[in-house]
Coordinates of C-alpha atoms and ligand atoms in Angstrom, one line a residue:
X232 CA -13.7 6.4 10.9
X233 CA -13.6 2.9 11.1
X234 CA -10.3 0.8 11.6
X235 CA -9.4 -2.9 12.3
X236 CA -7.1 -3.2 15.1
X237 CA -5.4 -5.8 16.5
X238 CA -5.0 -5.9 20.3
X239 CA -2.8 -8.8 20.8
X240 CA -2.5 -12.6 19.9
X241 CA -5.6 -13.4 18.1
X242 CA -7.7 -10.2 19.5
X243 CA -8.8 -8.4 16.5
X244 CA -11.9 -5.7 16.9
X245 CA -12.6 -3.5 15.1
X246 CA -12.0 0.4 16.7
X247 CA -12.6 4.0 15.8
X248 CA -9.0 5.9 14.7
X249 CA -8.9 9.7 13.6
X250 CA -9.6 10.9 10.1
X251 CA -5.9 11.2 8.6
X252 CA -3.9 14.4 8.9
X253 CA -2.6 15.6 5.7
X254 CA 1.0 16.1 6.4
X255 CA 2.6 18.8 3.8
X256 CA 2.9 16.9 0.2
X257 CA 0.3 14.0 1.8
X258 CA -2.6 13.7 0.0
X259 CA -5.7 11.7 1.3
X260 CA -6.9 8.2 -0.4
X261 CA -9.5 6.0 0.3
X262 CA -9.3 3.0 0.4
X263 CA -10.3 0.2 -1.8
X264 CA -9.2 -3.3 -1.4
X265 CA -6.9 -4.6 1.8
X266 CA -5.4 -8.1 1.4
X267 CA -4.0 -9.9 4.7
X268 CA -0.4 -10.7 3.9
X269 CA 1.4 -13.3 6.1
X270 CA 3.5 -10.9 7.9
X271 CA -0.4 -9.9 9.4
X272 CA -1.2 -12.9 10.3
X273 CA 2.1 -13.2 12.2
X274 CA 0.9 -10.1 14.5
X275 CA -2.4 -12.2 14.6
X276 CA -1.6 -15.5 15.8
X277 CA 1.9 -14.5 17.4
X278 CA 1.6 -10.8 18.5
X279 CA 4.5 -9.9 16.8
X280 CA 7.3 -11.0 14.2
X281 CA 10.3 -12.0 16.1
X282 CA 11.3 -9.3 18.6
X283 CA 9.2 -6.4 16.9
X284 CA 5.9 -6.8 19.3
X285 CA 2.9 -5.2 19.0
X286 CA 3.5 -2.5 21.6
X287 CA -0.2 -0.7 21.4
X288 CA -3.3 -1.7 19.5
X289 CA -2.2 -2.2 15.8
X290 CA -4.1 -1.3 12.4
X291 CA -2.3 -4.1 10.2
X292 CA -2.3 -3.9 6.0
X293 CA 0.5 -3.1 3.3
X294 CA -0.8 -4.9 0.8
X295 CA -3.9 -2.4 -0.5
X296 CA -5.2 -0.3 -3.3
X297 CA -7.0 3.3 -2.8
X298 CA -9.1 6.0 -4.5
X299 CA -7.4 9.2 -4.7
X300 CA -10.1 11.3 -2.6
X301 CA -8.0 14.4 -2.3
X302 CA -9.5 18.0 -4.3
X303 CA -5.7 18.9 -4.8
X304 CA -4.9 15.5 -7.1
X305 CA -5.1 16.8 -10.6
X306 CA -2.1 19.4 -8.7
X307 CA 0.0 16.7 -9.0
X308 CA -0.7 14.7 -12.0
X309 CA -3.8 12.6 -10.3
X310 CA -7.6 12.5 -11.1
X311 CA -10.4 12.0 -8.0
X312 CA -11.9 8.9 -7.9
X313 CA -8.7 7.0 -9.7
X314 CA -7.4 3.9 -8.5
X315 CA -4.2 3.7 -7.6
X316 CA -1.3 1.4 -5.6
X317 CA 1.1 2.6 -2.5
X318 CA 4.3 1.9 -1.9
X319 CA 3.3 1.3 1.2
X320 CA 7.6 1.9 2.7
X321 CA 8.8 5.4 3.3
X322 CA 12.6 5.7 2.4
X323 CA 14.6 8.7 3.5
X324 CA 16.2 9.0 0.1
X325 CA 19.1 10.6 1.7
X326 CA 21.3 7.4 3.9
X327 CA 23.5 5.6 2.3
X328 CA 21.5 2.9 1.2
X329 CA 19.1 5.0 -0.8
X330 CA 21.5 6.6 -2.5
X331 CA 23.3 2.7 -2.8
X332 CA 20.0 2.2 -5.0
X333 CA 18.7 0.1 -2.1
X334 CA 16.3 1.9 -0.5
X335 CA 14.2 -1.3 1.3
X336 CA 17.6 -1.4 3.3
X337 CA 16.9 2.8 4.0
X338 CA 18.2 2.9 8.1
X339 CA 15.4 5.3 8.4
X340 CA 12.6 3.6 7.0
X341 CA 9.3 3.0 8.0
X342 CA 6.5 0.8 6.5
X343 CA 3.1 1.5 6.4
X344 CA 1.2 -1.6 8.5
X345 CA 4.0 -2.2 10.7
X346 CA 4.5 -1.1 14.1
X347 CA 4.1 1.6 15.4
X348 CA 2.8 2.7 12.1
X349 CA -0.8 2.1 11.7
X350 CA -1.8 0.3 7.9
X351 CA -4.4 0.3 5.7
X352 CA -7.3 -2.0 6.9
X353 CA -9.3 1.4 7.7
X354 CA -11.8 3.9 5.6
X355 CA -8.8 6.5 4.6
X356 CA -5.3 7.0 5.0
X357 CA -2.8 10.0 4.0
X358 CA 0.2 9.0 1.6
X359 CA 2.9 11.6 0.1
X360 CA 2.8 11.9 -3.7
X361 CA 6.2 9.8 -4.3
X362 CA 4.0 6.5 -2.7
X363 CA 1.3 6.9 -5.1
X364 CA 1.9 4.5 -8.0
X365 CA -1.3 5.5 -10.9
X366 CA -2.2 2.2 -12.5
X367 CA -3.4 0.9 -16.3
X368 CA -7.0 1.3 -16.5
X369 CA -9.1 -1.7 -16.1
X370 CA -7.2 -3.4 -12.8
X371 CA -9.2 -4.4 -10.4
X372 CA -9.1 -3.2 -6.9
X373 CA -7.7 -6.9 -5.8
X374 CA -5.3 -6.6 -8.5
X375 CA -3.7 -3.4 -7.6
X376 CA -3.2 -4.3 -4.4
X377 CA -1.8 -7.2 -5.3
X378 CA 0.7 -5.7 -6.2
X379 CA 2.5 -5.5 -3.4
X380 CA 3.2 -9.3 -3.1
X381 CA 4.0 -9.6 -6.9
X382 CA 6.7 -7.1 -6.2
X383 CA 8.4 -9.3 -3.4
X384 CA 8.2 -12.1 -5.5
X385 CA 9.8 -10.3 -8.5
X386 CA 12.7 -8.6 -6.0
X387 CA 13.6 -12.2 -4.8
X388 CA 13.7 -13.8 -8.4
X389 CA 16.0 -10.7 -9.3
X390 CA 18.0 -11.9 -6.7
X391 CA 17.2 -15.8 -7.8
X392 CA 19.9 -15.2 -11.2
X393 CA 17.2 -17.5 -12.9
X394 CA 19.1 -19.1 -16.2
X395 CA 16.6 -20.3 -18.7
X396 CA 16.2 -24.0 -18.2
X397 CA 17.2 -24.2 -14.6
X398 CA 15.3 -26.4 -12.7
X399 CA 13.7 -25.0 -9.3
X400 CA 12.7 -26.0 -6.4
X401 CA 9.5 -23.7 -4.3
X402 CA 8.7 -24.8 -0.7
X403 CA 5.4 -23.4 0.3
X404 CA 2.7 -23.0 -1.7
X405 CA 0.9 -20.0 -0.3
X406 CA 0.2 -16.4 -1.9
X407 CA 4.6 -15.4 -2.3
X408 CA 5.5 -19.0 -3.2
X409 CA 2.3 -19.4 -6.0
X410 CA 3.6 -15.7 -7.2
X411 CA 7.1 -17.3 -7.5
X412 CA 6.3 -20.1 -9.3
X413 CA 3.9 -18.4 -12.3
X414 CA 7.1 -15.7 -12.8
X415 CA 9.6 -18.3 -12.5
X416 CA 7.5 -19.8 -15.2
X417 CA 7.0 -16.8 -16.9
X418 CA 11.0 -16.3 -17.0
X419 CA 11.7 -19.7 -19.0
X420 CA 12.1 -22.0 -15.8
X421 CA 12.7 -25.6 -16.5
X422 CA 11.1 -28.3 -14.2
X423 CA 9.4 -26.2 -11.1
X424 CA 8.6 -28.1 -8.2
X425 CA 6.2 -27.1 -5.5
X426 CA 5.9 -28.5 -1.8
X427 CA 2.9 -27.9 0.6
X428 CA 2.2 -30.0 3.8
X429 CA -2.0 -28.8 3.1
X430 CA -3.0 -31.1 0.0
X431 CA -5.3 -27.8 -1.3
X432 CA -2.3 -25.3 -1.8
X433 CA 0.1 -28.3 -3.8
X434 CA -3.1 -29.1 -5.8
X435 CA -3.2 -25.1 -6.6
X436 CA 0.3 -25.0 -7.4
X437 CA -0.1 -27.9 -10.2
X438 CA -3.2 -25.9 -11.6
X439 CA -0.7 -22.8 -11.7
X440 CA 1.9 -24.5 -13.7
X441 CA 3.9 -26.6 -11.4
X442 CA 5.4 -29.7 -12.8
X443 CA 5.4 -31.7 -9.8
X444 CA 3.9 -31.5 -6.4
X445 CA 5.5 -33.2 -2.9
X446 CA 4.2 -32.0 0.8
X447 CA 7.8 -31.4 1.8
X448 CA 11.0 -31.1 0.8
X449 CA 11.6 -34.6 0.9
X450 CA 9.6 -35.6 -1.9
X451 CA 11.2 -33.0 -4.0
X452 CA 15.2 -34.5 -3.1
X453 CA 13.6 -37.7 -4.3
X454 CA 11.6 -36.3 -7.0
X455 CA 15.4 -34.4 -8.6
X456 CA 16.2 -38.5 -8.0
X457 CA 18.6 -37.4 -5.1
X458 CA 20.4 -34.8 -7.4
X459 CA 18.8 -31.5 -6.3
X460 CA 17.6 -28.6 -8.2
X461 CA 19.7 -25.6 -9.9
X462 CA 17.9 -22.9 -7.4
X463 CA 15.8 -23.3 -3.8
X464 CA 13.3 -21.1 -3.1
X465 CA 12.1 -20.8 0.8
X466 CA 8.6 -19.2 0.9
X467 CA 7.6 -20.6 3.8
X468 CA 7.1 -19.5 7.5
X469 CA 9.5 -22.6 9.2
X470 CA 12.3 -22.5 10.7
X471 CA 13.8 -25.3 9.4
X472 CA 14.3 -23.4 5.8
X473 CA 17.9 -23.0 5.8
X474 CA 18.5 -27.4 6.8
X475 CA 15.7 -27.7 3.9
X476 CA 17.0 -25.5 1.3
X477 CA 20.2 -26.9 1.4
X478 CA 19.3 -30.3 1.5
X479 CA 16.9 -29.4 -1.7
X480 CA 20.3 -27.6 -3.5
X481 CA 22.4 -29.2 -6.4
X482 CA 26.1 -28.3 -5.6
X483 CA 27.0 -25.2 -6.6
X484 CA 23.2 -23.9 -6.7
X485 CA 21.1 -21.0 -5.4
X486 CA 19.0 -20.2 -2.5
X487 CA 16.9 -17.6 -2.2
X488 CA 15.2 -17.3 1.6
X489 CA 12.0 -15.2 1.2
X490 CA 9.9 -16.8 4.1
X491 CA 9.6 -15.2 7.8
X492 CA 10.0 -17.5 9.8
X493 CA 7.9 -18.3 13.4
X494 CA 9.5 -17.5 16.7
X495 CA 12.8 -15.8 16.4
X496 CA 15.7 -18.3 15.3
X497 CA 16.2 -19.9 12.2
X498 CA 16.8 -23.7 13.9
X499 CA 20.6 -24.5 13.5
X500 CA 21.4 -26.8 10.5
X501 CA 24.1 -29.0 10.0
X502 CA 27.6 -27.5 8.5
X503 CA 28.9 -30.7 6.8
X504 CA 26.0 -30.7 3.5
X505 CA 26.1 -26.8 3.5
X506 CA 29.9 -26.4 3.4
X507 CA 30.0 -29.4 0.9
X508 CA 27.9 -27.9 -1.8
X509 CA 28.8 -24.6 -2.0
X510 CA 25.6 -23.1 -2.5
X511 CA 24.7 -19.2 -3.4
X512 CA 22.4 -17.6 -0.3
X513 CA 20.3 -14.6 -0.9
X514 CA 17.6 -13.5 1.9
X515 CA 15.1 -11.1 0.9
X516 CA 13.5 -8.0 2.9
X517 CA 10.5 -6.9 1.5
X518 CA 11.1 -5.2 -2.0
X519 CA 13.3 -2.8 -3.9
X520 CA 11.3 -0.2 -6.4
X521 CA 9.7 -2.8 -8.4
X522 CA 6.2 -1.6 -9.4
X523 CA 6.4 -1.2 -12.7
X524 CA 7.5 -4.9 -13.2
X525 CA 4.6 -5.7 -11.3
X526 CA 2.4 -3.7 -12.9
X527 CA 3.3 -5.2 -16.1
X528 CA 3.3 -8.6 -15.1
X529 CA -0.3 -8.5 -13.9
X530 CA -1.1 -6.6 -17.0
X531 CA 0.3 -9.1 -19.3
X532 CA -1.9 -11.9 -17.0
X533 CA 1.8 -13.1 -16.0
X534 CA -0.2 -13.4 -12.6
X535 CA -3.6 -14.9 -11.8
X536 CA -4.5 -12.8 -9.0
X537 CA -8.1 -14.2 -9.0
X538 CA -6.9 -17.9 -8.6
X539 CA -4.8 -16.3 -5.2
X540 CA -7.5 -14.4 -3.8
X541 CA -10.0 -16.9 -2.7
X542 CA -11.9 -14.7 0.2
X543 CA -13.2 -11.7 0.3
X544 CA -15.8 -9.4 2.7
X545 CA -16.3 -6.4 4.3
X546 CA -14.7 -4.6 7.8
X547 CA -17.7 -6.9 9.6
X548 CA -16.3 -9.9 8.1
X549 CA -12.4 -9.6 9.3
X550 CA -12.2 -11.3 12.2
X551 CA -13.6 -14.8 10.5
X552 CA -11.3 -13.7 7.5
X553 CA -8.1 -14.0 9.2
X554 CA -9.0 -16.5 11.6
X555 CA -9.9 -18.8 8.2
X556 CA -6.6 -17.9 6.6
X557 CA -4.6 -18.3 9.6
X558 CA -6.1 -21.7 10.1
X559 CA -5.9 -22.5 6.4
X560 CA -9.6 -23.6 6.6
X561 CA -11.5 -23.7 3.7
X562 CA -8.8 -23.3 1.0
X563 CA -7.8 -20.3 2.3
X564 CA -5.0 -18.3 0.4
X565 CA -5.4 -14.9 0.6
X566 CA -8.6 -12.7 1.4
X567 CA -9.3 -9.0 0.5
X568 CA -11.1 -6.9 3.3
X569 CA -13.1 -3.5 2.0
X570 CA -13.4 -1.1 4.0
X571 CA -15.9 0.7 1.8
X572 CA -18.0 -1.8 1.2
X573 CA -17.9 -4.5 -0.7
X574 CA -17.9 -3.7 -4.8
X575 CA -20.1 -5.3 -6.8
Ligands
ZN555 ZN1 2.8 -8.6 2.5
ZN556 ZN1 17.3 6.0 3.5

Protein backbone atom coordinates (compact mmCIF):
# COMPACT_ATOMS: atom_id res chain seq x y z
CA UNK A 1 0.00 0.00 0.00
CA UNK A 2 0.82 3.36 -0.33
CA UNK A 3 2.68 5.43 2.45
CA UNK A 4 4.26 9.01 2.68
CA UNK A 5 7.66 8.88 3.90
CA UNK A 6 9.96 11.23 4.81
CA UNK A 7 13.69 10.53 4.06
CA UNK A 8 15.29 13.35 5.60
CA UNK A 9 15.26 17.28 5.82
CA UNK A 10 12.71 18.33 3.35
CA UNK A 11 12.82 14.75 1.25
CA UNK A 12 9.36 13.59 1.34
CA UNK A 13 8.23 10.70 -1.45
CA UNK A 14 5.92 8.83 -1.31
CA UNK A 15 6.96 4.79 -0.81
CA UNK A 16 5.24 1.39 -0.73
CA UNK A 17 5.14 -0.13 3.21
CA UNK A 18 3.49 -3.61 4.12
CA UNK A 19 -0.23 -4.06 4.60
CA UNK A 20 -0.51 -3.90 8.60
CA UNK A 21 -0.13 -7.02 10.77
CA UNK A 22 -2.85 -7.48 13.09
CA UNK A 23 -1.16 -7.96 16.36
CA UNK A 24 -3.50 -9.96 18.96
CA UNK A 25 -6.40 -7.40 20.18
CA UNK A 26 -5.28 -5.03 16.86
CA UNK A 27 -7.81 -4.45 14.68
CA UNK A 28 -7.31 -2.90 11.16
CA UNK A 29 -8.66 0.76 10.16
CA UNK A 30 -8.44 2.62 7.18
CA UNK A 31 -7.76 5.61 7.08
CA UNK A 32 -9.71 8.70 6.44
CA UNK A 33 -8.32 12.06 7.01
CA UNK A 34 -4.40 12.88 8.04
CA UNK A 35 -3.68 16.47 9.23
CA UNK A 36 0.20 17.60 9.29
CA UNK A 37 0.70 18.76 12.90
CA UNK A 38 3.81 20.91 13.59
CA UNK A 39 5.75 18.35 15.37
CA UNK A 40 5.72 16.87 11.32
CA UNK A 41 6.82 19.55 9.88
CA UNK A 42 9.71 19.65 12.47
CA UNK A 43 10.92 16.06 10.91
CA UNK A 44 10.33 17.91 7.56
CA UNK A 45 12.24 20.96 7.54
CA UNK A 46 14.68 19.89 10.46
CA UNK A 47 15.00 16.01 10.22
CA UNK A 48 14.17 15.64 13.58
CA UNK A 49 12.82 17.32 17.01
CA UNK A 50 15.76 18.09 19.16
CA UNK A 51 17.92 15.04 19.59
CA UNK A 52 15.18 12.39 18.44
CA UNK A 53 16.43 12.10 14.55
CA UNK A 54 14.89 10.46 11.92
CA UNK A 55 17.02 7.37 11.97
CA UNK A 56 15.38 5.48 8.79
CA UNK A 57 12.78 6.65 6.32
CA UNK A 58 9.68 7.93 8.43
CA UNK A 59 5.75 7.61 7.80
CA UNK A 60 4.80 10.95 9.85
CA UNK A 61 0.92 11.53 11.17
CA UNK A 62 -0.83 11.39 14.78
CA UNK A 63 -3.35 13.67 14.07
CA UNK A 64 -5.92 11.29 11.85
CA UNK A 65 -9.31 9.78 11.64
CA UNK A 66 -10.11 6.08 10.24
CA UNK A 67 -12.83 3.67 9.09
CA UNK A 68 -13.03 0.67 11.08
CA UNK A 69 -12.25 -2.03 8.10
CA UNK A 70 -11.85 -4.99 10.34
CA UNK A 71 -14.85 -8.21 9.91
CA UNK A 72 -14.18 -8.76 13.74
CA UNK A 73 -15.48 -4.91 14.83
CA UNK A 74 -19.05 -5.58 15.95
CA UNK A 75 -16.79 -8.34 18.43
CA UNK A 76 -15.93 -5.52 20.23
CA UNK A 77 -18.59 -2.99 20.30
CA UNK A 78 -17.67 -1.44 16.61
CA UNK A 79 -19.54 -1.32 13.22
CA UNK A 80 -17.52 -1.63 9.62
CA UNK A 81 -17.31 1.36 7.81
CA UNK A 82 -17.74 3.67 11.14
CA UNK A 83 -15.64 6.54 11.68
CA UNK A 84 -13.75 6.70 14.39
CA UNK A 85 -10.52 8.69 16.26
CA UNK A 86 -7.03 7.03 17.77
CA UNK A 87 -5.36 7.80 20.52
CA UNK A 88 -2.67 7.70 18.57
CA UNK A 89 0.04 6.99 22.16
CA UNK A 90 0.38 3.50 23.52
CA UNK A 91 0.69 3.63 27.43
CA UNK A 92 1.87 0.51 29.25
CA UNK A 93 -0.89 0.97 31.89
CA UNK A 94 1.34 -0.81 34.34
CA UNK A 95 4.54 2.00 35.36
CA UNK A 96 4.17 4.26 37.69
CA UNK A 97 2.92 7.01 35.87
CA UNK A 98 -0.03 5.25 34.46
CA UNK A 99 -1.18 4.12 37.49
CA UNK A 100 -0.20 8.05 38.82
CA UNK A 101 -3.24 8.86 36.31
CA UNK A 102 -0.61 10.30 33.93
CA UNK A 103 -0.12 8.05 31.41
CA UNK A 104 1.37 10.75 28.48
CA UNK A 105 4.40 10.55 31.06
CA UNK A 106 4.07 6.31 30.68
CA UNK A 107 8.32 5.44 30.70
CA UNK A 108 7.19 2.96 28.16
CA UNK A 109 5.31 4.76 25.77
CA UNK A 110 5.34 4.93 22.28
CA UNK A 111 3.43 7.29 19.89
CA UNK A 112 2.09 6.45 16.76
CA UNK A 113 3.94 8.96 13.99
CA UNK A 114 6.99 9.24 15.84
CA UNK A 115 10.17 7.52 15.43
CA UNK A 116 10.76 4.58 14.96
CA UNK A 117 7.07 4.10 14.85
CA UNK A 118 5.59 4.59 11.51
CA UNK A 119 2.08 7.13 11.52
CA UNK A 120 -0.77 7.40 9.70
CA UNK A 121 -0.24 9.25 6.39
CA UNK A 122 -0.72 5.66 4.61
CA UNK A 123 -3.92 3.52 3.14
CA UNK A 124 -4.32 1.39 6.59
CA UNK A 125 -2.91 0.91 9.80
CA UNK A 126 -3.55 -1.71 12.87
CA UNK A 127 -4.62 -0.04 16.29
CA UNK A 128 -5.64 -2.22 19.62
CA UNK A 129 -9.26 -1.77 20.71
CA UNK A 130 -8.35 0.61 23.87
CA UNK A 131 -6.95 3.44 20.98
CA UNK A 132 -10.15 3.39 19.13
CA UNK A 133 -12.28 6.31 20.42
CA UNK A 134 -16.18 5.82 18.35
CA UNK A 135 -17.38 9.31 17.66
CA UNK A 136 -21.03 11.24 17.53
CA UNK A 137 -22.52 10.68 14.23
CA UNK A 138 -22.26 13.51 11.83
CA UNK A 139 -18.31 14.55 12.40
CA UNK A 140 -16.49 14.98 9.62
CA UNK A 141 -13.39 13.13 8.80
CA UNK A 142 -11.33 16.59 9.35
CA UNK A 143 -13.16 16.97 12.51
CA UNK A 144 -12.34 13.74 14.09
CA UNK A 145 -8.98 13.99 13.51
CA UNK A 146 -8.90 17.04 14.83
CA UNK A 147 -9.21 15.87 17.60
CA UNK A 148 -6.05 15.21 18.46
CA UNK A 149 -4.89 18.89 18.62
CA UNK A 150 -8.13 20.05 20.50
CA UNK A 151 -7.02 17.59 23.15
CA UNK A 152 -3.45 19.21 23.62
CA UNK A 153 -4.97 22.32 23.73
CA UNK A 154 -7.57 21.29 26.38
CA UNK A 155 -4.59 19.23 28.57
CA UNK A 156 -2.59 22.58 28.62
CA UNK A 157 -5.61 24.83 29.65
CA UNK A 158 -6.21 22.17 32.46
CA UNK A 159 -2.98 22.86 33.44
CA UNK A 160 -3.56 26.91 32.53
CA UNK A 161 -5.97 27.07 36.24
CA UNK A 162 -8.00 29.53 33.98
CA UNK A 163 -10.24 31.87 36.58
CA UNK A 164 -13.11 33.47 34.89
CA UNK A 165 -12.15 36.96 33.94
CA UNK A 166 -8.51 36.43 33.76
CA UNK A 167 -6.91 38.18 31.15
CA UNK A 168 -4.51 36.02 28.76
CA UNK A 169 -1.94 36.36 26.81
CA UNK A 170 -1.46 33.52 23.38
CA UNK A 171 1.86 33.85 21.33
CA UNK A 172 1.43 32.14 18.14
CA UNK A 173 -1.38 32.06 16.27
CA UNK A 174 -1.17 28.76 14.37
CA UNK A 175 -3.50 25.52 14.67
CA UNK A 176 -2.58 24.83 19.04
CA UNK A 177 -2.56 28.58 19.76
CA UNK A 178 -6.08 29.30 17.54
CA UNK A 179 -7.44 26.02 19.51
CA UNK A 180 -6.27 27.83 22.79
CA UNK A 181 -7.79 30.85 22.24
CA UNK A 182 -11.63 29.64 21.11
CA UNK A 183 -11.53 27.33 24.54
CA UNK A 184 -10.01 29.94 26.57
CA UNK A 185 -12.94 31.80 25.31
CA UNK A 186 -15.15 29.20 25.66
CA UNK A 187 -14.09 28.89 29.55
CA UNK A 188 -15.07 32.67 30.42
CA UNK A 189 -11.58 34.25 29.58
CA UNK A 190 -11.43 38.01 29.95
CA UNK A 191 -9.32 40.09 27.43
CA UNK A 192 -7.33 37.36 25.10
CA UNK A 193 -4.63 38.62 23.29
CA UNK A 194 -3.08 36.94 20.28
CA UNK A 195 0.55 37.60 18.71
CA UNK A 196 1.66 36.33 15.14
CA UNK A 197 4.80 37.75 13.31
CA UNK A 198 2.55 36.55 9.63
CA UNK A 199 -0.21 39.39 9.38
CA UNK A 200 -2.68 36.28 8.01
CA UNK A 201 -2.63 34.03 11.30
CA UNK A 202 -3.22 37.50 13.80
CA UNK A 203 -5.99 38.58 11.35
CA UNK A 204 -7.50 34.78 11.94
CA UNK A 205 -7.12 35.00 15.48
CA UNK A 206 -9.32 38.38 15.68
CA UNK A 207 -12.01 36.56 13.35
CA UNK A 208 -11.78 33.69 16.05
CA UNK A 209 -12.47 35.86 18.98
CA UNK A 210 -9.37 37.59 20.00
CA UNK A 211 -9.68 40.89 21.47
CA UNK A 212 -6.51 42.33 20.30
CA UNK A 213 -3.87 41.30 17.92
CA UNK A 214 0.23 42.36 18.11
CA UNK A 215 3.05 40.41 15.91
CA UNK A 216 4.98 39.83 19.00
CA UNK A 217 5.07 39.87 22.39
CA UNK A 218 6.00 43.29 22.55
CA UNK A 219 2.90 44.73 21.44
CA UNK A 220 1.02 42.63 23.87
CA UNK A 221 3.36 44.13 27.22
CA UNK A 222 2.29 47.46 25.70
CA UNK A 223 -1.14 46.53 24.83
CA UNK A 224 -1.68 45.20 29.12
CA UNK A 225 -0.15 49.12 29.26
CA UNK A 226 3.07 47.55 30.72
CA UNK A 227 1.10 45.59 33.46
CA UNK A 228 1.02 42.05 31.98
CA UNK A 229 -1.58 39.47 31.70
CA UNK A 230 -2.98 37.05 34.51
CA UNK A 231 -1.77 33.79 32.38
CA UNK A 232 0.95 33.32 29.23
CA UNK A 233 0.45 30.96 26.84
CA UNK A 234 3.59 29.79 24.59
CA UNK A 235 2.30 28.07 21.42
CA UNK A 236 4.97 28.83 19.35
CA UNK A 237 8.03 27.01 17.87
CA UNK A 238 10.87 29.83 19.30
CA UNK A 239 13.20 29.53 21.50
CA UNK A 240 12.94 32.60 23.00
CA UNK A 241 9.41 31.51 24.80
CA UNK A 242 10.50 31.29 28.26
CA UNK A 243 12.45 35.36 28.00
CA UNK A 244 8.90 36.14 26.29
CA UNK A 245 6.47 34.54 28.52
CA UNK A 246 7.90 36.01 31.41
CA UNK A 247 8.23 39.29 30.12
CA UNK A 248 4.35 39.00 28.96
CA UNK A 249 3.42 37.75 32.91
CA UNK A 250 1.76 39.92 35.64
CA UNK A 251 3.53 39.06 38.99
CA UNK A 252 2.34 36.27 40.43
CA UNK A 253 0.77 34.89 37.08
CA UNK A 254 0.80 31.65 34.99
CA UNK A 255 2.69 30.24 32.22
CA UNK A 256 1.83 27.48 30.36
CA UNK A 257 4.75 26.37 27.60
CA UNK A 258 2.97 24.27 24.97
CA UNK A 259 5.25 25.18 21.91
CA UNK A 260 8.36 22.79 20.64
CA UNK A 261 10.77 24.74 20.13
CA UNK A 262 13.60 24.63 17.00
CA UNK A 263 16.97 23.29 17.61
CA UNK A 264 17.53 21.86 20.92
CA UNK A 265 17.87 24.62 23.79
CA UNK A 266 15.37 26.86 25.00
CA UNK A 267 17.82 30.27 24.70
CA UNK A 268 18.85 31.32 28.25
CA UNK A 269 16.74 34.15 29.70
CA UNK A 270 17.49 36.62 32.16
CA UNK A 271 16.95 35.56 36.13
CA UNK A 272 16.31 39.08 37.53
CA UNK A 273 12.33 39.65 35.82
CA UNK A 274 11.71 35.83 36.29
CA UNK A 275 12.75 35.66 39.99
CA UNK A 276 10.96 39.12 40.50
CA UNK A 277 7.56 38.07 39.49
CA UNK A 278 7.07 34.92 40.84
CA UNK A 279 5.32 33.32 38.08
CA UNK A 280 3.49 29.68 37.99
CA UNK A 281 5.40 27.40 35.02
CA UNK A 282 3.66 24.48 33.51
CA UNK A 283 5.21 22.67 30.22
CA UNK A 284 3.04 20.43 28.37
CA UNK A 285 3.78 16.94 26.62
CA UNK A 286 1.37 16.04 24.34
CA UNK A 287 -1.98 15.03 26.18
CA UNK A 288 -3.43 13.22 29.12
CA UNK A 289 -6.93 11.08 28.23
CA UNK A 290 -8.78 13.91 27.09
CA UNK A 291 -11.07 12.74 24.19
CA UNK A 292 -14.20 13.07 25.44
CA UNK A 293 -13.66 16.82 26.21
CA UNK A 294 -12.64 17.04 22.82
CA UNK A 295 -15.20 15.37 21.46
CA UNK A 296 -17.66 17.47 23.14
CA UNK A 297 -16.16 20.64 22.49
CA UNK A 298 -16.22 20.10 18.75
CA UNK A 299 -19.71 18.81 19.10
CA UNK A 300 -20.89 21.77 20.90
CA UNK A 301 -18.99 23.95 17.84
CA UNK A 302 -16.66 25.13 20.79
CA UNK A 303 -14.10 24.70 17.89
CA UNK A 304 -14.15 25.83 14.26
CA UNK A 305 -12.20 23.10 12.75
CA UNK A 306 -13.12 24.35 9.22
CA UNK A 307 -11.72 27.92 9.86
CA UNK A 308 -8.20 25.83 10.94
CA UNK A 309 -8.08 23.54 8.15
CA UNK A 310 -7.41 25.60 5.22
CA UNK A 311 -5.71 22.82 2.72
CA UNK A 312 -6.56 19.77 1.84
CA UNK A 313 -5.59 16.94 -1.19
CA UNK A 314 -4.82 13.68 -1.83
CA UNK A 315 -1.37 11.31 -1.18
CA UNK A 316 -0.26 13.01 -4.76
CA UNK A 317 -0.69 16.33 -3.37
CA UNK A 318 1.67 15.98 0.01
CA UNK A 319 4.75 17.14 -0.93
CA UNK A 320 3.33 20.81 -2.10
CA UNK A 321 1.03 20.46 1.16
CA UNK A 322 3.76 20.50 3.66
CA UNK A 323 6.16 22.47 1.80
CA UNK A 324 3.00 25.35 1.69
CA UNK A 325 2.46 24.98 5.41
CA UNK A 326 5.94 24.86 6.32
CA UNK A 327 6.54 27.95 4.44
CA UNK A 328 3.34 29.53 5.68
CA UNK A 329 2.53 30.35 1.94
CA UNK A 330 -0.79 30.91 1.09
CA UNK A 331 -2.51 31.23 4.47
CA UNK A 332 -1.50 28.06 5.34
CA UNK A 333 -2.67 26.65 8.82
CA UNK A 334 -3.23 23.29 8.70
CA UNK A 335 -3.84 20.81 5.71
CA UNK A 336 -5.66 17.29 5.69
CA UNK A 337 -3.94 14.58 3.34
CA UNK A 338 -6.40 11.51 2.31
CA UNK A 339 -5.06 8.73 1.65
CA UNK A 340 -8.22 7.21 0.18
CA UNK A 341 -9.04 9.68 -1.89
CA UNK A 342 -10.28 12.69 -1.57
CA UNK A 343 -14.22 12.72 -0.21
CA UNK A 344 -16.55 14.63 -1.83
ZN1 LIG B 1 0.08 17.09 16.63
ZN1 LIG C 1 3.13 3.32 31.52
Amino acid sequence: MRALFIHGEKDLRLGDLPEPELKPGEYKLKVASALICGSDLHYYIEGGIGTRRIQKPHVPGHEFAAWVWDDRAEEVGLKKGQLVAVEPSHFCRECEYCRRGLPHLCTSLRFRGSPPNHGAMTEFIAAPRESIIPVPEGFTADEVAFLEPVGIGIHALKKADLQLADSVAILGCGPIGLVLLQLARAHGAGTIYCADPLEYRAKKALALGADQVGASYKDIVDMTGGRGVDLAIDATTSPDAMAETIAMVRPAGRIVLVGIPTGVNYNAFDAMPFRSKEPTIKICNRMSEVYPEAIEAVRRGMINVKAIITHHGAMEDAVSLFERQGSYRDGSLKSAIYPNGVPN
